[in-house]
Amino acid sequence: MDYDALFADQLQKLKNDGNYRIFAELERKCGAFPKAKSHDDHGPDEVIVWCSNDYLGMGQHPVVRQAMKDVIDSSGCGAGGTRNISGTNHHHRLLEKELADLHGKEAALLFTSGYVSNWAALSTLGSMLPNAVILSDALNHASMIEGIRHSRADKVIWKHNDPEDLDRKLSAIPNDRPKIVAFESVYSMDGDICPMDEIVEVAEKHGAMTYLDEVHAVGLYGPCGGGVSEERGLADRITLIEGTLGKAYGVMGGYITGSTHLCDFVRSFASGFIFTTALPPAVAAGARASIAHLKTSNVERMKQREQVKKLRAGLDRAGIPHLDNPSHIIPVMIKDPVKCRELADILMNQYGIYVQPINYPTVPKGTERLRFTPSPYHTDADIDHLIASLTILWRQCALARAVA
């Protein structure tokens, strides 16, 4: 059997549908974010990155860089093993204490990524709590879906951001069954924010555990960067708060926070924690420095919000359709996979603007988009250049404009 031919057929189908992913080969320029050197053959040597998850530019912050350099010099590069076998470094424990404090919880547990923390925690809770039911928001991230699937627990899908539907679904479950309500604060593709107060009240009414993914909110919302749950004063009422170190904190890794018993339970049973090499100590130190800085500095958050507001206003003036939401994420709707890819290519090659097309399966077919994430370091000139470029393309491609 010709396996390569089978692979090629499936890849060609992706290409025909406009859903084949092409990676931009970039080299981030420290001290010049959001500028990056492009190694693509057909584009300019330098581009402005408009789709980074390094939302606040903390990946280049001097405090973070220095912390990582210091620990490389003192502890070397790798952790040397799994957390269970020689890999638990002092810097891991310091970071876990910092994270527990950030969310006002008793404990925290580190993972190698936000994807792994969701996958490992949900799969462990669902499989180890006898007769558990996991109630998942309809638009939860793939990592949460995979964790729930792997747990083999009963799963109930409730309508996106709909506490009334959640209430109905919970009412149909016997009181004596463990129930886990899994949802996100900021949803990354549409940029909408959940009605957290109502969701928590419904879960409490039915005695359900709450599992909150704050990966697109930590560092960005709340007086100390604890996310939407901190901003709304709800962190103490949520059983488990999960987050990432690879977005607003600018490094890498994922984590959960909660009670001492909860974190110890996941630590003891989660294969995704037990059988993987621990984060490098320098990464843990850099993440801790980033969190500590953003606990006391509001400068980055306020500047980012200012630039988000300016880009939205510019898109409105130009009639460029984008989803109206209360977050920092600005999805510009194309609604066609081929055009979405073409627009991204033209922006990159002719205007030095890098934004990744978001197509199926990341979003449903017919909702393809360009997803912009302004940072504190995008200048007013960068915003003007982006608006002018999009305006030209909208006219050239005869795309529909937003109705005022």
Coordinates of C-alpha atoms in Angstrom, one line a residue:
M1 CA 0.0 0.0 0.0
D2 CA 1.3 3.5 -0.9
Y3 CA 0.8 5.3 2.4
D4 CA 2.4 8.5 1.1
A5 CA -0.2 8.7 -1.6
L6 CA -2.9 8.4 1.0
F7 CA -1.3 11.3 3.0
A8 CA -0.9 13.4 -0.2
D9 CA -4.6 12.9 -1.1
Q10 CA -5.8 14.2 2.3
L11 CA -3.4 17.1 2.1
Q12 CA -4.6 18.0 -1.4
K13 CA -8.2 18.0 -0.1
L14 CA -7.1 20.5 2.6
K15 CA -5.5 22.7 0.0
N16 CA -8.6 22.5 -2.3
D17 CA -10.8 23.6 0.6
G18 CA -8.6 26.5 1.5
N19 CA -7.8 25.0 4.9
Y20 CA -4.2 24.0 4.4
R21 CA -2.0 25.7 7.0
I22 CA 1.2 27.5 6.0
F23 CA 3.6 28.5 8.7
A24 CA 5.2 31.9 8.6
E25 CA 8.9 31.5 9.4
L26 CA 9.7 34.4 11.6
E27 CA 12.5 35.5 13.9
R28 CA 11.3 37.7 16.7
K29 CA 13.5 40.8 17.3
C30 CA 14.2 41.4 21.0
G31 CA 13.6 45.0 21.9
A32 CA 11.6 45.6 18.7
F33 CA 8.4 43.8 19.3
P34 CA 6.0 43.5 17.4
K35 CA 8.6 43.6 14.5
A36 CA 10.0 40.3 13.3
K37 CA 12.5 39.2 10.7
S38 CA 10.8 37.1 8.0
H39 CA 12.5 34.2 6.4
D40 CA 9.9 33.6 3.8
D41 CA 11.1 33.7 0.2
H42 CA 8.4 35.9 -1.2
G43 CA 7.8 38.5 1.5
P44 CA 9.6 41.5 2.9
D45 CA 12.6 41.1 5.2
E46 CA 10.7 42.6 8.2
V47 CA 7.1 42.3 9.2
I48 CA 4.8 43.7 11.9
V49 CA 3.2 40.8 13.8
W50 CA -0.5 41.4 14.4
C51 CA -1.6 38.0 15.7
S52 CA 0.7 37.2 18.6
N53 CA -0.5 35.7 21.8
D54 CA 2.3 37.5 23.6
Y55 CA -0.4 40.1 24.3
L56 CA 1.6 42.5 26.4
G57 CA 5.1 41.9 24.9
M58 CA 6.3 40.4 28.2
G59 CA 8.4 37.9 26.2
Q60 CA 10.9 40.6 25.7
H61 CA 10.6 42.5 29.0
P62 CA 14.0 43.2 30.6
V63 CA 12.8 41.8 34.0
V64 CA 11.7 38.5 32.4
R65 CA 14.8 38.1 30.3
Q66 CA 17.2 38.8 33.2
A67 CA 15.4 36.3 35.4
M68 CA 15.9 33.6 32.8
K69 CA 19.5 34.5 32.2
D70 CA 20.3 34.4 35.9
V71 CA 18.8 30.9 36.4
I72 CA 20.4 29.5 33.3
D73 CA 23.7 30.6 34.8
S74 CA 22.8 29.2 38.2
S75 CA 20.9 26.0 37.4
G76 CA 21.6 25.2 33.7
C77 CA 19.1 24.7 31.0
G78 CA 16.9 21.6 31.5
A79 CA 15.0 20.3 34.6
G80 CA 16.7 16.9 34.3
G81 CA 13.7 14.8 34.6
T82 CA 10.0 14.5 35.3
R83 CA 8.7 16.3 38.4
N84 CA 8.5 12.9 40.1
I85 CA 12.1 11.8 39.3
S86 CA 14.7 14.5 40.0
G87 CA 12.9 17.2 38.0
T88 CA 11.2 19.3 40.7
N89 CA 13.4 22.4 40.9
H90 CA 13.1 25.1 43.6
H91 CA 12.0 27.6 40.9
H92 CA 9.0 25.3 40.1
R93 CA 7.8 25.6 43.7
L94 CA 8.3 29.3 43.8
L95 CA 6.3 29.7 40.6
E96 CA 3.5 27.5 42.0
K97 CA 3.3 29.7 45.1
E98 CA 3.2 32.8 42.9
L99 CA 0.3 31.3 40.9
A100 CA -1.7 30.3 43.9
D101 CA -1.3 33.8 45.3
L102 CA -2.3 35.3 42.0
H103 CA -5.7 33.5 42.1
G104 CA -6.2 33.5 45.9
K105 CA -6.0 29.7 46.0
E106 CA -4.2 27.3 48.4
A107 CA -2.1 25.6 45.8
A108 CA -1.1 25.5 42.1
L109 CA 0.3 22.8 39.8
L110 CA 2.5 23.5 36.8
F111 CA 2.3 21.8 33.4
T112 CA 4.3 22.1 30.2
S113 CA 1.5 24.0 28.4
G114 CA -2.0 25.3 28.7
Y115 CA -3.2 22.5 26.4
V116 CA -1.6 19.9 28.6
S117 CA -3.0 21.4 31.8
N118 CA -6.6 21.3 30.4
W119 CA -6.2 17.8 28.9
A120 CA -4.6 16.4 32.0
A121 CA -6.8 18.0 34.7
L122 CA -10.1 17.4 33.0
S123 CA -9.3 13.8 32.0
T124 CA -8.1 13.1 35.6
L125 CA -11.1 14.6 37.3
G126 CA -13.6 13.0 34.9
S127 CA -12.1 9.6 35.2
M128 CA -11.3 9.5 38.9
L129 CA -14.4 11.0 40.4
P130 CA -16.9 8.1 40.5
N131 CA -19.9 8.5 38.1
A132 CA -18.9 12.1 37.2
V133 CA -20.7 14.3 34.6
I134 CA -18.8 17.1 32.8
L135 CA -20.9 19.9 31.5
S136 CA -19.0 21.7 28.8
D137 CA -19.7 25.0 27.1
A138 CA -20.4 24.4 23.4
L139 CA -17.4 26.6 22.3
N140 CA -14.8 25.3 24.7
H141 CA -11.2 24.9 23.5
A142 CA -9.9 21.7 21.8
S143 CA -7.8 21.0 24.8
M144 CA -10.8 20.9 27.1
I145 CA -12.7 18.7 24.6
E146 CA -9.8 16.3 24.4
G147 CA -9.5 16.1 28.2
I148 CA -13.2 15.4 28.6
R149 CA -13.1 12.8 25.8
H150 CA -10.1 11.1 27.3
S151 CA -11.8 10.9 30.7
R152 CA -14.6 8.8 29.3
A153 CA -17.0 10.5 31.8
D154 CA -20.5 11.4 30.7
K155 CA -20.5 14.7 28.9
V156 CA -23.3 17.2 28.5
I157 CA -22.9 20.2 26.1
W158 CA -24.7 23.4 27.1
K159 CA -25.3 26.3 24.8
H160 CA -22.5 28.8 24.6
N161 CA -22.6 31.4 27.5
D162 CA -26.2 30.4 28.3
P163 CA -26.7 30.0 32.1
E164 CA -30.3 29.1 31.6
D165 CA -29.5 26.2 29.4
L166 CA -26.8 25.1 31.9
D167 CA -29.4 25.3 34.7
R168 CA -31.8 23.0 32.6
K169 CA -29.0 20.5 31.9
L170 CA -27.9 20.4 35.6
S171 CA -31.5 20.0 36.8
A172 CA -31.7 16.7 34.8
I173 CA -28.7 15.2 36.6
P174 CA -29.2 13.4 39.9
N175 CA -28.0 15.3 42.9
D176 CA -25.7 12.6 44.1
R177 CA -23.5 12.5 40.9
P178 CA -20.3 14.6 40.9
K179 CA -20.8 17.5 38.4
I180 CA -18.1 19.6 36.7
V181 CA -19.1 22.8 34.9
A182 CA -16.2 23.6 32.4
F183 CA -16.1 26.9 30.7
E184 CA -13.8 29.8 29.6
S185 CA -13.7 33.4 30.6
V186 CA -12.5 35.0 27.2
Y187 CA -13.2 32.9 24.1
S188 CA -10.2 33.3 21.8
M189 CA -11.9 33.2 18.4
D190 CA -14.9 35.5 18.9
G191 CA -13.4 37.5 21.8
D192 CA -16.6 37.3 23.9
I193 CA -16.5 37.1 27.7
C194 CA -18.7 34.7 29.6
P195 CA -21.5 35.7 32.1
M196 CA -19.4 34.4 34.9
D197 CA -21.6 35.6 37.8
E198 CA -24.6 33.7 36.5
I199 CA -22.7 30.6 35.6
V200 CA -21.2 30.4 39.1
E201 CA -24.6 30.9 40.7
V202 CA -26.1 28.1 38.6
A203 CA -23.3 25.7 39.4
E204 CA -23.5 26.5 43.1
K205 CA -27.3 26.0 43.1
H206 CA -26.7 22.4 41.9
G207 CA -23.6 21.7 44.0
A208 CA -21.4 21.5 40.9
M209 CA -17.7 22.0 40.7
T210 CA -16.6 24.9 38.5
Y211 CA -13.6 24.6 36.1
L212 CA -12.6 27.9 34.6
D213 CA -10.1 28.3 31.7
E214 CA -8.6 31.8 32.0
V215 CA -5.8 31.4 29.4
H216 CA -6.8 34.4 27.3
A217 CA -7.4 36.6 30.4
V218 CA -4.6 36.0 32.9
G219 CA -2.2 39.0 33.0
L220 CA -4.8 41.1 31.1
Y221 CA -7.8 41.5 33.4
G222 CA -8.2 42.2 37.1
P223 CA -6.1 44.6 39.2
C224 CA -3.3 42.1 39.6
G225 CA -3.8 40.2 36.3
G226 CA -5.7 37.3 37.9
G227 CA -8.2 37.3 35.0
V228 CA -11.9 38.0 34.6
S229 CA -12.5 36.0 37.8
E230 CA -10.4 38.5 39.8
E231 CA -11.9 41.5 37.9
R232 CA -15.4 40.4 38.9
G233 CA -14.5 39.3 42.4
L234 CA -15.4 35.6 41.8
A235 CA -12.1 33.8 42.1
D236 CA -12.9 32.5 45.6
R237 CA -16.1 30.9 44.4
I238 CA -14.5 29.0 41.5
T239 CA -13.2 25.5 42.3
L240 CA -10.4 25.3 39.8
I241 CA -8.8 28.1 37.7
E242 CA -6.6 27.1 34.8
G243 CA -4.3 29.4 33.0
T244 CA -1.2 29.6 30.7
L245 CA 2.2 31.2 30.9
G246 CA 2.6 31.4 27.2
K247 CA 0.3 34.3 26.3
A248 CA 0.2 37.5 28.4
Y249 CA 3.1 36.3 30.5
G250 CA 5.2 35.8 27.5
V251 CA 7.0 32.5 28.4
M252 CA 5.5 29.0 28.2
G253 CA 3.7 26.5 30.4
G254 CA 0.3 25.9 31.9
Y255 CA -1.1 25.5 35.3
I256 CA -4.1 24.8 37.5
T257 CA -4.9 26.4 40.9
G258 CA -7.3 25.3 43.6
S259 CA -7.4 23.7 47.0
T260 CA -4.4 21.8 48.3
H261 CA -6.4 18.5 48.0
L262 CA -7.5 19.2 44.5
C263 CA -4.0 20.0 43.2
D264 CA -2.5 17.1 45.0
F265 CA -5.2 14.8 43.5
V266 CA -4.3 15.9 40.0
R267 CA -0.6 15.7 40.7
S268 CA -1.0 12.2 41.9
F269 CA -3.2 10.8 39.1
A270 CA -2.7 12.9 36.0
S271 CA -0.5 11.0 33.4
G272 CA 0.0 14.3 31.6
F273 CA 1.8 15.6 34.6
I274 CA 3.5 12.4 35.9
F275 CA 5.1 11.2 32.7
T276 CA 6.5 14.3 31.1
T277 CA 9.8 16.3 31.6
A278 CA 9.4 19.3 33.8
L279 CA 9.6 22.9 32.5
P280 CA 13.2 24.2 32.4
P281 CA 13.9 26.1 35.7
A282 CA 14.8 29.3 33.7
V283 CA 11.4 29.2 32.1
A284 CA 9.7 28.9 35.5
A285 CA 11.8 31.8 36.8
G286 CA 10.9 34.0 33.8
A287 CA 7.2 33.2 34.3
R288 CA 7.4 34.1 37.9
A289 CA 9.1 37.4 37.2
S290 CA 6.5 38.2 34.6
I291 CA 3.6 37.4 36.9
A292 CA 5.2 39.4 39.8
H293 CA 5.7 42.4 37.5
L294 CA 2.1 42.4 36.2
K295 CA 0.7 42.1 39.7
T296 CA 1.9 45.6 40.4
S297 CA 2.2 47.2 37.0
N298 CA -0.9 48.4 35.2
V299 CA 1.0 50.3 32.5
E300 CA 1.1 47.4 29.9
R301 CA -2.6 46.6 30.4
M302 CA -3.8 50.2 30.0
K303 CA -1.6 50.9 26.9
Q304 CA -2.9 47.7 25.3
R305 CA -6.5 48.7 25.9
E306 CA -5.8 52.1 24.4
Q307 CA -4.4 50.5 21.2
V308 CA -7.3 48.0 21.0
K309 CA -9.7 50.9 21.2
K310 CA -7.9 52.8 18.4
L311 CA -7.8 49.8 16.1
R312 CA -11.6 49.2 16.6
A313 CA -12.4 52.8 15.9
G314 CA -10.2 52.8 12.7
L315 CA -11.9 49.6 11.4
D316 CA -15.3 51.2 12.1
R317 CA -14.4 54.3 10.1
A318 CA -13.2 52.2 7.2
G319 CA -16.3 50.0 7.2
I320 CA -14.2 46.9 7.9
P321 CA -16.5 44.3 9.5
H322 CA -15.3 43.0 12.9
L323 CA -16.9 41.2 15.8
D324 CA -18.0 43.6 18.5
N325 CA -16.8 42.2 21.8
P326 CA -15.5 43.5 25.2
S327 CA -12.1 41.9 25.0
H328 CA -8.7 42.6 23.4
I329 CA -9.3 40.2 20.5
I330 CA -10.5 41.7 17.2
P331 CA -11.8 39.2 14.6
V332 CA -12.1 40.7 11.2
M333 CA -14.7 38.5 9.4
I334 CA -13.9 37.2 5.8
K335 CA -16.3 34.2 5.8
D336 CA -14.5 32.5 2.9
P337 CA -11.4 30.2 3.4
V338 CA -9.7 30.9 0.1
K339 CA -10.2 34.7 0.3
C340 CA -9.0 34.6 4.0
R341 CA -5.8 32.9 2.9
E342 CA -5.3 35.2 0.0
L343 CA -5.8 38.3 2.0
A344 CA -3.3 37.1 4.6
D345 CA -0.7 36.4 1.9
I346 CA -1.2 39.8 0.3
L347 CA -0.9 41.6 3.7
M348 CA 2.3 39.7 4.4
N349 CA 4.0 40.0 1.0
Q350 CA 2.9 43.5 -0.1
Y351 CA 2.4 45.4 3.1
G352 CA 4.6 43.7 5.7
I353 CA 1.7 42.8 7.9
Y354 CA 1.6 39.3 9.4
V355 CA -1.8 38.0 10.5
Q356 CA -2.6 34.3 10.4
P357 CA -5.9 33.3 8.6
I358 CA -8.2 31.4 10.9
N359 CA -10.1 28.7 9.0
Y360 CA -11.9 25.5 9.7
P361 CA -11.6 23.4 11.9
T362 CA -10.5 26.2 14.3
V363 CA -13.7 28.0 13.5
P364 CA -16.9 26.8 11.8
K365 CA -17.0 26.9 8.0
G366 CA -18.4 30.2 6.8
T367 CA -16.9 32.1 9.7
E368 CA -13.3 32.4 8.5
R369 CA -11.5 35.4 9.8
L370 CA -8.3 37.4 10.4
R371 CA -7.7 37.7 14.1
F372 CA -5.9 40.8 15.3
T373 CA -4.4 41.2 18.8
P374 CA -3.0 44.7 19.3
S375 CA -0.3 45.0 21.9
P376 CA 1.0 48.0 24.0
Y377 CA 3.9 48.1 21.5
H378 CA 1.9 48.6 18.3
T379 CA 2.3 52.2 17.5
D380 CA -0.4 54.6 16.1
A381 CA 1.5 54.5 12.8
D382 CA 1.3 50.7 12.8
I383 CA -2.5 50.9 13.3
D384 CA -2.8 53.5 10.5
H385 CA -0.8 51.4 8.2
L386 CA -3.0 48.3 8.9
I387 CA -6.2 50.2 8.4
A388 CA -5.0 51.8 5.1
S389 CA -3.9 48.3 3.9
L390 CA -7.1 46.6 4.7
T391 CA -9.1 49.5 3.1
I392 CA -7.2 49.0 -0.2
L393 CA -7.7 45.2 -0.1
W394 CA -11.4 45.5 0.7
R395 CA -11.9 47.6 -2.4
Q396 CA -9.7 45.5 -4.6
C397 CA -11.4 42.2 -3.5
A398 CA -14.9 43.7 -3.5
L399 CA -15.6 42.5 0.0
A400 CA -18.7 43.6 1.8
R401 CA -18.3 46.6 4.2
A402 CA -19.9 47.0 7.6
V403 CA -23.1 48.9 7.7
A404 CA -22.9 51.9 10.1

